[in-house]
Coordinates of C-alpha atoms and ligand atoms in Angstrom, one line a residue:
M1 CA 84.4 127.0 73.2
S2 CA 82.3 123.9 73.8
A3 CA 83.6 121.1 76.0
L4 CA 85.4 118.2 74.5
R5 CA 83.3 115.1 74.3
R6 CA 85.0 111.8 74.6
L7 CA 83.9 108.7 72.8
A8 CA 85.1 105.1 73.0
I9 CA 84.7 102.9 70.0
V10 CA 85.0 99.1 70.5
G11 CA 86.2 97.4 67.4
S12 CA 88.4 98.7 64.5
G13 CA 86.7 97.2 61.5
P14 CA 84.9 99.3 58.9
A15 CA 82.0 100.0 61.3
G16 CA 84.3 101.5 63.9
F17 CA 86.4 103.4 61.4
Y18 CA 83.6 104.8 59.4
T19 CA 81.7 105.9 62.5
A20 CA 84.9 107.6 63.7
A21 CA 85.5 109.2 60.3
R22 CA 82.0 110.8 60.2
V23 CA 82.0 112.0 63.8
L24 CA 85.5 113.5 63.6
G25 CA 84.7 115.0 60.2
R26 CA 81.6 116.8 61.3
S27 CA 82.3 117.7 64.9
A28 CA 84.6 120.7 64.4
G29 CA 87.2 119.3 66.7
N30 CA 85.1 119.0 69.9
V31 CA 85.0 115.2 69.9
A32 CA 88.0 112.9 70.9
I33 CA 87.8 109.2 70.0
D34 CA 89.6 106.3 71.6
M35 CA 89.3 103.1 69.5
F36 CA 89.8 99.7 71.3
E37 CA 90.7 96.6 69.4
S38 CA 91.3 93.1 70.8
L39 CA 94.1 92.3 68.3
P40 CA 97.3 94.4 68.0
I41 CA 96.3 95.0 64.4
P42 CA 93.3 97.1 63.2
H43 CA 90.8 96.8 60.3
G44 CA 88.7 93.7 61.3
L45 CA 87.4 91.6 58.4
V46 CA 89.1 93.9 55.8
R47 CA 92.3 92.1 56.9
Y48 CA 90.9 88.8 58.2
G49 CA 87.8 88.2 56.0
V50 CA 88.1 89.8 52.6
A51 CA 89.7 87.2 50.3
P52 CA 93.5 87.5 49.5
D53 CA 92.7 87.8 45.8
H54 CA 90.5 90.9 46.4
P55 CA 93.2 93.5 46.9
E56 CA 91.0 96.2 45.4
V57 CA 88.6 95.8 48.3
K58 CA 91.3 96.4 50.8
I59 CA 92.0 99.9 49.5
V60 CA 89.5 101.2 52.1
I61 CA 92.4 100.8 54.6
N62 CA 93.9 104.1 53.1
R63 CA 90.8 105.9 54.4
F64 CA 91.2 104.3 57.8
D65 CA 94.8 105.4 57.9
E66 CA 93.7 108.9 57.2
V67 CA 91.2 108.8 60.1
A68 CA 94.0 107.7 62.4
T69 CA 96.1 110.8 61.6
N70 CA 93.4 113.0 63.2
P71 CA 94.9 114.5 66.4
H72 CA 91.6 113.7 68.3
F73 CA 92.0 109.9 67.5
R74 CA 93.8 107.3 69.5
F75 CA 94.1 103.6 68.8
F76 CA 94.4 101.1 71.6
G77 CA 95.2 97.7 70.0
N78 CA 95.6 94.5 72.0
V79 CA 92.9 95.5 74.5
T80 CA 89.8 93.3 74.7
I81 CA 86.7 95.0 76.0
G82 CA 84.8 92.7 78.3
Q83 CA 88.1 91.0 79.3
D84 CA 90.9 93.6 79.9
V85 CA 88.4 96.4 80.6
S86 CA 84.7 96.1 81.3
V87 CA 82.1 98.2 79.5
A88 CA 81.1 99.6 82.9
E89 CA 84.7 100.8 83.4
L90 CA 84.7 102.4 80.0
A91 CA 81.5 104.2 81.0
Q92 CA 83.4 105.9 83.8
H93 CA 85.9 107.3 81.3
Y94 CA 83.8 108.3 78.3
D95 CA 80.7 110.4 77.5
G96 CA 79.6 107.8 74.9
I97 CA 80.5 104.2 73.8
V98 CA 80.1 102.9 70.3
L99 CA 80.0 99.1 70.1
A100 CA 81.4 98.0 66.7
Y101 CA 82.9 94.7 67.5
G102 CA 81.3 92.7 64.7
A103 CA 80.4 89.0 64.7
S104 CA 83.1 86.6 65.9
Q105 CA 81.0 83.4 66.1
D106 CA 79.1 81.5 63.5
K107 CA 75.9 79.6 63.1
T108 CA 76.0 75.8 63.2
L109 CA 74.1 73.2 61.1
G110 CA 72.7 71.4 64.1
L111 CA 74.0 68.0 63.0
D112 CA 75.0 65.3 65.5
Q113 CA 78.7 65.4 66.4
E114 CA 79.2 68.5 64.3
T115 CA 81.7 70.0 66.7
T116 CA 83.5 66.8 67.6
T117 CA 84.1 65.3 64.1
K118 CA 87.5 65.8 62.5
G119 CA 87.1 67.4 59.1
V120 CA 84.1 69.6 60.0
L121 CA 84.9 73.3 60.3
S122 CA 83.4 76.7 60.0
A123 CA 84.1 78.7 56.9
R124 CA 84.9 81.5 59.4
S125 CA 87.8 79.6 60.8
F126 CA 89.0 78.5 57.4
V127 CA 88.9 82.1 56.2
G128 CA 90.7 83.3 59.4
W129 CA 93.3 80.6 58.8
Y130 CA 94.2 81.6 55.2
N131 CA 94.1 85.3 56.1
G132 CA 96.5 84.9 59.1
H133 CA 94.1 85.6 62.0
P134 CA 96.1 84.6 65.1
D135 CA 93.1 82.6 66.6
Y136 CA 93.1 80.1 63.7
Q137 CA 96.7 79.4 62.9
D138 CA 96.6 76.1 64.6
L139 CA 93.5 75.0 62.8
D140 CA 93.3 71.2 62.4
L141 CA 93.0 71.1 58.7
D142 CA 93.9 68.2 56.5
L143 CA 93.7 68.8 52.7
T144 CA 95.5 65.6 51.8
N145 CA 93.0 63.0 53.0
T146 CA 90.2 63.7 50.5
D147 CA 89.7 65.0 47.0
T148 CA 86.2 66.4 47.7
A149 CA 85.2 69.3 50.0
V150 CA 81.6 70.3 50.7
V151 CA 80.7 73.9 51.6
V152 CA 77.3 74.5 53.0
G153 CA 76.0 77.9 51.8
H154 CA 75.3 79.8 48.6
G155 CA 76.7 83.2 49.6
N156 CA 79.9 85.1 48.7
V157 CA 81.8 83.7 51.6
A158 CA 81.1 80.2 50.3
L159 CA 82.4 81.2 46.9
D160 CA 85.5 82.8 48.4
V161 CA 86.3 79.5 50.2
A162 CA 85.7 77.4 47.1
R163 CA 87.9 79.8 45.0
V164 CA 90.7 79.5 47.5
L165 CA 90.4 75.7 47.6
L166 CA 90.4 75.4 43.7
S167 CA 92.6 78.2 42.5
P168 CA 96.0 77.3 41.0
I169 CA 98.7 78.0 43.6
D170 CA 100.4 80.5 41.2
R171 CA 97.3 82.6 41.3
L172 CA 97.3 82.8 45.1
A173 CA 101.1 83.1 45.5
T174 CA 101.2 86.8 44.6
T175 CA 98.4 87.7 47.1
D176 CA 98.7 88.5 50.8
I177 CA 97.6 84.9 51.7
T178 CA 99.9 83.6 54.5
A179 CA 102.9 81.5 53.6
Q180 CA 101.6 78.7 55.9
A181 CA 98.3 78.6 54.0
L182 CA 100.1 78.6 50.7
D183 CA 102.2 75.6 51.8
T184 CA 99.2 73.7 52.9
L185 CA 97.2 74.5 49.7
R186 CA 100.2 73.5 47.6
T187 CA 99.9 69.9 48.8
S188 CA 96.1 69.9 48.7
R189 CA 94.3 67.0 47.0
I190 CA 91.0 68.8 46.8
R191 CA 89.7 68.7 43.2
H192 CA 85.9 68.9 43.7
V193 CA 84.0 71.3 45.8
H194 CA 80.2 71.0 46.3
L195 CA 78.4 74.1 47.3
L196 CA 75.1 73.1 49.0
G197 CA 72.1 75.4 49.0
R198 CA 68.8 74.4 50.7
R199 CA 66.8 76.5 48.1
G200 CA 67.1 77.0 44.4
P201 CA 69.0 79.1 41.8
L202 CA 66.7 82.1 42.3
Q203 CA 67.6 82.3 45.9
V204 CA 71.4 82.3 45.7
Q205 CA 73.0 85.0 47.9
F206 CA 76.3 85.4 46.0
T207 CA 76.8 88.1 43.5
T208 CA 77.7 88.1 39.8
K209 CA 81.2 89.4 40.4
E210 CA 82.1 86.4 42.7
L211 CA 80.4 84.0 40.3
R212 CA 82.4 85.4 37.3
E213 CA 85.6 84.9 39.3
M214 CA 84.9 81.2 39.6
F215 CA 84.6 81.0 35.8
S216 CA 88.0 82.7 35.4
I217 CA 89.8 79.8 37.2
A218 CA 91.7 77.7 34.7
N219 CA 90.7 74.0 34.3
L220 CA 87.7 74.3 36.5
A221 CA 84.3 73.2 35.4
L222 CA 80.9 74.0 36.9
R223 CA 78.6 71.1 37.4
T224 CA 75.0 71.5 38.3
D225 CA 71.6 69.9 37.8
L226 CA 70.8 71.4 34.4
P227 CA 67.1 70.1 34.2
L228 CA 66.5 71.6 37.6
L229 CA 68.1 74.9 36.6
T230 CA 66.1 75.0 33.4
R231 CA 62.9 74.2 35.2
E232 CA 63.4 76.9 37.9
L233 CA 64.3 79.5 35.3
E234 CA 61.1 78.7 33.5
R235 CA 59.0 78.8 36.8
G236 CA 60.5 82.1 37.9
K237 CA 60.4 83.8 34.5
A238 CA 58.2 86.7 35.5
H239 CA 60.1 87.1 38.8
I240 CA 63.5 87.2 37.1
A241 CA 62.4 89.5 34.3
S242 CA 61.9 92.4 36.7
R243 CA 65.2 91.9 38.5
R244 CA 68.1 92.7 36.2
P245 CA 71.1 91.7 38.5
L246 CA 69.4 88.3 39.1
K247 CA 68.8 87.8 35.4
R248 CA 72.4 88.6 34.6
L249 CA 73.6 86.2 37.2
L250 CA 71.4 83.4 36.1
D251 CA 72.2 83.9 32.4
L252 CA 75.9 83.6 33.3
L253 CA 75.3 80.5 35.3
Y254 CA 73.3 78.8 32.5
K255 CA 76.0 79.6 29.9
Q256 CA 78.8 78.3 32.0
V257 CA 77.7 74.8 32.9
R258 CA 80.4 72.7 31.3
S259 CA 81.7 69.2 30.9
E260 CA 84.3 67.6 33.1
L261 CA 87.7 69.3 33.6
P262 CA 90.4 68.2 36.0
K263 CA 88.8 70.3 38.8
T264 CA 85.0 70.8 39.3
W265 CA 82.7 72.7 41.5
S266 CA 79.0 72.2 41.8
L267 CA 76.1 74.2 42.9
D268 CA 73.9 71.6 44.6
F269 CA 70.4 73.2 44.7
L270 CA 67.5 72.1 46.9
T271 CA 70.0 70.2 49.1
S272 CA 70.4 70.2 52.9
P273 CA 73.0 68.4 55.0
Q274 CA 71.3 65.7 57.1
A275 CA 73.9 63.6 58.8
L276 CA 77.7 63.2 59.1
V277 CA 79.2 59.9 58.0
T278 CA 82.2 59.2 60.2
A279 CA 84.9 56.6 60.7
P280 CA 85.4 55.8 64.4
P281 CA 88.5 57.1 66.0
P282 CA 91.4 54.6 65.9
T283 CA 91.4 52.2 68.7
L284 CA 95.0 53.0 69.5
S285 CA 94.9 56.2 71.4
D286 CA 96.2 59.0 69.2
P287 CA 96.6 62.3 71.2
A288 CA 96.0 64.3 68.0
L289 CA 92.6 62.8 67.7
E290 CA 91.7 63.2 71.4
P291 CA 88.9 65.8 71.1
Y292 CA 87.2 64.0 68.2
T293 CA 84.5 61.3 68.3
G294 CA 85.3 60.4 64.7
T295 CA 86.7 61.5 61.3
L296 CA 84.5 62.7 58.5
T297 CA 84.2 60.4 55.5
G298 CA 80.9 61.6 54.0
L299 CA 77.8 63.7 54.3
T300 CA 74.3 62.5 53.8
V301 CA 72.1 65.2 52.3
C302 CA 68.4 65.3 51.7
H303 CA 66.6 66.8 48.7
N304 CA 64.1 69.6 49.2
T305 CA 61.2 71.0 47.4
L306 CA 60.2 74.6 47.4
E307 CA 56.9 75.8 48.7
G308 CA 55.4 79.3 48.7
P309 CA 55.9 82.5 46.6
V310 CA 58.7 82.4 44.1
E311 CA 60.4 85.4 45.7
S312 CA 60.7 83.8 49.2
P313 CA 59.9 80.1 49.0
R314 CA 60.5 77.7 51.9
A315 CA 62.6 74.6 51.5
I316 CA 60.8 71.5 52.5
A317 CA 62.8 68.3 53.1
T318 CA 61.8 65.2 51.2
D319 CA 62.8 61.6 52.2
Q320 CA 65.0 61.4 49.2
T321 CA 68.7 61.3 50.3
H322 CA 72.2 60.5 49.0
T323 CA 75.6 60.6 50.5
I324 CA 78.6 62.6 49.2
E325 CA 82.0 61.1 50.0
T326 CA 84.1 63.8 51.6
G327 CA 86.7 64.4 54.2
L328 CA 86.1 68.2 54.6
L329 CA 82.9 70.0 55.4
L330 CA 82.9 73.8 55.8
R331 CA 79.7 75.4 57.0
S332 CA 79.2 78.9 55.5
I333 CA 75.7 79.7 56.7
G334 CA 76.4 83.0 58.5
Y335 CA 78.4 84.7 61.2
R336 CA 76.9 85.5 64.6
S337 CA 77.6 88.2 67.2
E338 CA 77.7 87.7 70.9
A339 CA 77.4 89.9 74.1
V340 CA 81.0 90.5 75.2
D341 CA 80.0 92.0 78.5
P342 CA 77.0 91.9 80.9
S343 CA 76.6 95.7 80.6
V344 CA 75.8 95.2 76.9
P345 CA 72.0 94.8 76.2
F346 CA 71.8 91.9 73.8
D347 CA 69.0 90.4 71.7
T348 CA 69.7 86.7 72.0
R349 CA 67.2 85.8 69.2
H350 CA 68.6 88.0 66.5
H351 CA 72.2 88.2 67.9
I352 CA 72.4 92.0 67.7
V353 CA 72.5 94.9 70.2
P354 CA 69.0 96.2 70.1
N355 CA 69.0 99.8 68.8
S356 CA 67.1 102.5 67.0
Q357 CA 69.2 104.0 64.2
G358 CA 72.3 103.1 66.2
R359 CA 71.1 104.3 69.6
V360 CA 70.7 101.9 72.4
D361 CA 67.7 102.7 74.5
P362 CA 68.9 104.4 77.8
A363 CA 66.2 102.6 79.8
L364 CA 67.6 99.3 78.5
L365 CA 71.1 100.5 79.4
A366 CA 70.0 101.4 82.9
A367 CA 68.5 97.9 83.3
H368 CA 72.1 96.7 82.6
H369 CA 73.4 99.0 85.3
C370 CA 75.2 101.2 82.8
T371 CA 74.8 104.9 82.6
L372 CA 76.6 107.2 80.2
P373 CA 76.4 111.0 79.9
L374 CA 75.8 110.8 76.1
G375 CA 74.7 107.2 75.5
M376 CA 75.6 103.9 74.0
Y377 CA 75.6 103.3 70.3
V378 CA 76.1 100.4 68.0
S379 CA 77.4 100.2 64.4
G380 CA 78.1 97.6 61.7
W381 CA 77.4 93.9 61.8
L382 CA 76.6 94.0 65.5
K383 CA 73.9 96.6 64.8
R384 CA 72.1 95.1 61.9
G385 CA 73.3 91.4 61.8
P386 CA 76.2 89.9 60.0
S387 CA 75.5 90.6 56.4
G388 CA 76.4 93.2 53.9
V389 CA 79.5 94.4 52.3
I390 CA 81.8 97.2 53.3
V391 CA 79.8 99.9 51.5
S392 CA 76.6 98.9 53.4
T393 CA 78.6 98.9 56.7
M394 CA 79.8 102.4 55.8
S395 CA 76.2 103.7 55.3
D396 CA 75.1 102.1 58.5
A397 CA 78.1 103.6 60.4
F398 CA 77.2 107.0 59.0
E399 CA 73.7 106.6 60.4
T400 CA 75.1 105.8 63.9
A401 CA 77.5 108.8 63.6
E402 CA 74.6 111.1 62.7
A403 CA 72.7 109.9 65.8
I404 CA 75.8 110.7 68.0
L405 CA 76.3 114.1 66.5
S406 CA 72.7 115.0 66.9
D407 CA 72.7 113.8 70.6
I408 CA 75.8 115.9 71.2
D409 CA 74.1 118.9 69.6
Q410 CA 71.1 118.4 71.8
S411 CA 72.9 117.9 75.1
P412 CA 73.8 120.9 77.2
S413 CA 77.5 120.8 77.5
S414 CA 77.2 120.9 81.3
D415 CA 75.7 117.4 81.1
L416 CA 78.8 116.2 79.4
V417 CA 81.6 116.6 81.7
P418 CA 84.0 113.7 81.4
S419 CA 84.5 112.2 84.8
T420 CA 88.2 111.5 84.3
P421 CA 91.1 112.9 82.3
S422 CA 92.0 111.3 79.0
S423 CA 95.2 109.8 80.5
S424 CA 93.4 107.8 83.1
I425 CA 92.3 105.0 80.8
L426 CA 96.0 104.4 80.0
E427 CA 96.7 104.4 83.7
L428 CA 94.0 101.8 84.2
L429 CA 95.4 99.6 81.4
R430 CA 99.0 99.9 82.7
A431 CA 97.9 99.0 86.2
R432 CA 96.6 95.8 84.6
G433 CA 99.9 95.1 82.9
K434 CA 98.5 96.0 79.4
V435 CA 100.6 98.2 77.1
P436 CA 98.2 99.1 74.2
V437 CA 99.5 99.0 70.7
T438 CA 99.2 102.4 69.1
Y439 CA 98.4 103.2 65.4
A440 CA 102.0 104.2 64.9
D441 CA 103.1 100.8 66.3
W442 CA 100.7 99.1 63.8
K443 CA 102.3 101.1 61.0
R444 CA 105.7 99.7 62.1
I445 CA 104.3 96.2 62.0
E446 CA 102.9 96.9 58.6
K447 CA 106.2 98.2 57.3
Y448 CA 107.8 94.9 58.5
E449 CA 105.1 92.9 56.8
F450 CA 105.6 94.8 53.5
A451 CA 109.4 94.2 53.7
Q452 CA 108.8 90.5 54.3
G453 CA 106.3 90.3 51.5
Q454 CA 108.6 92.0 49.0
L455 CA 111.2 89.2 49.6
Q456 CA 108.5 86.7 48.4
G457 CA 106.9 88.7 45.6
K458 CA 103.8 89.3 47.6
P459 CA 102.2 92.6 48.7
R460 CA 102.8 91.7 52.4
E461 CA 103.7 88.7 54.5
K462 CA 101.3 88.9 57.5
L463 CA 102.5 88.3 61.0
T464 CA 100.1 85.7 62.3
R465 CA 101.1 85.3 66.0
V466 CA 100.4 88.0 68.6
E467 CA 103.7 87.3 70.2
D468 CA 105.5 88.0 66.9
M469 CA 103.6 91.2 66.4
L470 CA 104.5 92.4 69.9
Q471 CA 108.1 91.2 69.5
T472 CA 108.4 93.3 66.4
L473 CA 107.5 96.3 68.6
Q474 CA 109.7 95.0 71.4
L475 CA 106.7 94.9 73.7
P476 CA 106.6 92.1 76.3
S477 CA 104.5 89.2 74.9
S478 CA 102.5 88.8 78.1
H479 CA 100.8 92.1 77.1
Ligands
FAD1 C1 84.8 86.1 54.6 C2 84.3 87.5 54.3 C3 84.7 88.1 53.1 C4 84.2 89.4 52.9 N1 84.5 89.9 51.7 C5 84.1 91.2 51.4 C6 84.5 91.8 50.1 O1 85.2 91.2 49.3 N2 84.0 93.0 49.9 C7 83.2 93.7 50.8 O2 82.8 94.8 50.6 N3 82.9 93.1 52.0 C8 83.3 91.9 52.3 N4 82.9 91.3 53.5 C9 82.0 92.1 54.4 C10 82.8 93.0 55.3 O3 84.0 92.4 55.8 C11 81.9 93.5 56.5 O4 80.8 94.2 55.9 C12 82.6 94.4 57.5 O5 83.9 94.0 57.8 C13 81.8 94.5 58.8 O6 82.4 95.4 59.6 P1 82.3 95.5 61.2 O7 83.2 96.6 61.6 O8 80.9 95.5 61.6 O9 83.0 94.1 61.7 P2 84.5 93.6 61.7 O10 85.1 93.9 60.4 O11 84.4 92.1 62.1 O12 85.2 94.4 62.8 C14 85.0 94.1 64.2 C15 86.3 94.3 65.0 O13 86.1 94.3 66.4 C16 87.1 93.6 67.0 N5 86.6 93.1 68.3 C17 85.8 92.0 68.5 N6 85.6 91.8 69.8 C18 86.2 92.8 70.5 C19 86.3 93.1 71.9 N7 85.7 92.4 72.8 N8 87.1 94.2 72.2 C20 87.7 94.9 71.2 N9 87.6 94.6 69.9 C21 86.9 93.6 69.5 C22 87.5 92.5 66.0 O14 88.8 92.0 66.3 C23 87.4 93.3 64.7 O15 88.6 93.9 64.4 C24 83.4 90.0 53.8 C25 83.0 89.4 55.0 C26 83.5 88.1 55.3 C27 83.1 87.5 56.6

C-alpha cells in the first residue's frame, strides 16, 4: 500500500474546495487533506461575495458539503495562516501546501484623500457588509445623507452593488441579506446610481444575465448617453457582428434606455473619476469623524476618448469635466491578493503567486527558505488574478489538482514521508490557545442560522460576529 500523502489547503472558497474534491476523488484514498480557513465559517466569496438575490449560485455549497464528508478531509476554521501558524510551520507538517486564499484587498482609484474621506468606500467592503462578513459589520456607511451613489466600474460586482442599492426592500427581505443591512437599506435615500466606466459600451465587463436583472427591478429606469451609444454601436458594427453574447447584451441595453421613473441608474461611458469634492470636517471636534479629512459631497469626472483598435481601445482623458453631486462613492475596479507570509513567493506587479499550471517553482520556494517534500501549489483567484466566476475557478482548481496528482505519481513514496503525525498540527494550535472550528461545528452554526432565518421568512439569518459564532459552539471567544 502506498504511503498516505498529506496536503494542507489554505482557504475554503471554491478554489480550495474544488482542488480538494478533485484530489480526493482521484487519489484512491492515499491523500489526506487539512483545509485551513481564517474565519470560523467556510466557502469564501460564495457566502461573502455572491449577491443575496443569487441563491441559485450558492447551490455549489452542497458539493463542498459532500467533500467535507470524506474521511480523509478535515476543516480547521478560525485559523489564519501567516498569523496563527506560519507557512514554514505548515511545511513541517505536510507533504504539500495549496494556497487558495483568494483576494482580500482591492484596487484604489488613486484620488487625493480617497482613504480619508467619509463616504468613499470599496465595493468589496460594501458587499462584505450586506453579506455579513465579520470584518465589515462596523462599516461607516450613511445611506441617508444623499440620494445619489456613484459606483466606479462596469463589471458584475458593480451591477450587484447597484442592484442592492436600488432594489425594493421586499425583494431583498426574502434573501439571506443580513437583518442589519436590511434595516439600513430600508431607510436609504439613494434613488440614483451612476455606474462609471472609463471606456465605452463595447468594453463593459458585466454579463447579460446581470444586466437583465437590473431591468427586472420595478420603477427603475436606465439613463445613458443615447447618441454616444448609437455612435459606438455603429463604429463597432463589424466587431459586434462576430460576437453574439456582446451583440445580445448591447441590443438589450439599447432597447431598455427609458425615460424618468422614481429611481434611475445610469451607465456613464467614457468617464473617469478625477477628484473628490469634499466638505471640510466640522470645526467642533466630532469623535465619529476623527479619521476623516472631509465628507464627500461630489465627484469631478473627466470625459475620455477612445484610441486604438475597437477590440481593445485605450481611454484617453480630455480636459472636459463635470461634477456629480453625491455622498457615496463605491470603487468597484477589482480585488487584489496579497502575500500573507514571507515564505510565499509573490509577484507584486500582478498580485498573484507565480506558478506554472498551479505549481510554484521549487527554486523560487527555496529562495523563500521553504522546502516541501511534494511542493507548493496555488489555486483560484490567487493563482490567476481576481476575476472569473465559480465555474472558471473550478476549472482552474482542477488544473492545480491534476498537477498535484501527477507530482504524487511521479515521486517515489520514500521521498514523501510526513515528518510529523497528523495530530501534531492540532497540538501546535492548542499550544497557541487556538481551538479550530470543525466542519461539524460549522454545520451546527448553519443549523442555528437556518432556524433564525425561518423565524423571519428568510433562507437563513447569518451570524455576523466571530464571537457569536464561537458562542453558538460554546467555544471561548478569545479563540
Ligand atoms: C462580489 C462578488 C460577487 C460574485 N458573484 C458571483 C456569482 O454570482 N456567480 C459566480 O459564479 N461567481 C461570482 N463571483 C466570483 C466567485 O466568488 C469567485 O470566482 C470565487 O469565489 C474565487 O474563489 P477563491 O477560492 O479563489 O477565493 P475566495 O472565494 O475568496 O476564498 C478564499 C478563502 O480564503 C480565506 N483566507 C484568506 N486569507 C486566509 C489566510 N491567511 N488563512 C486562511 N484562510 C484565508 C478567505 O477567508 C476565503 O474564505 C463573485 C465574486 C465577487 C467578489
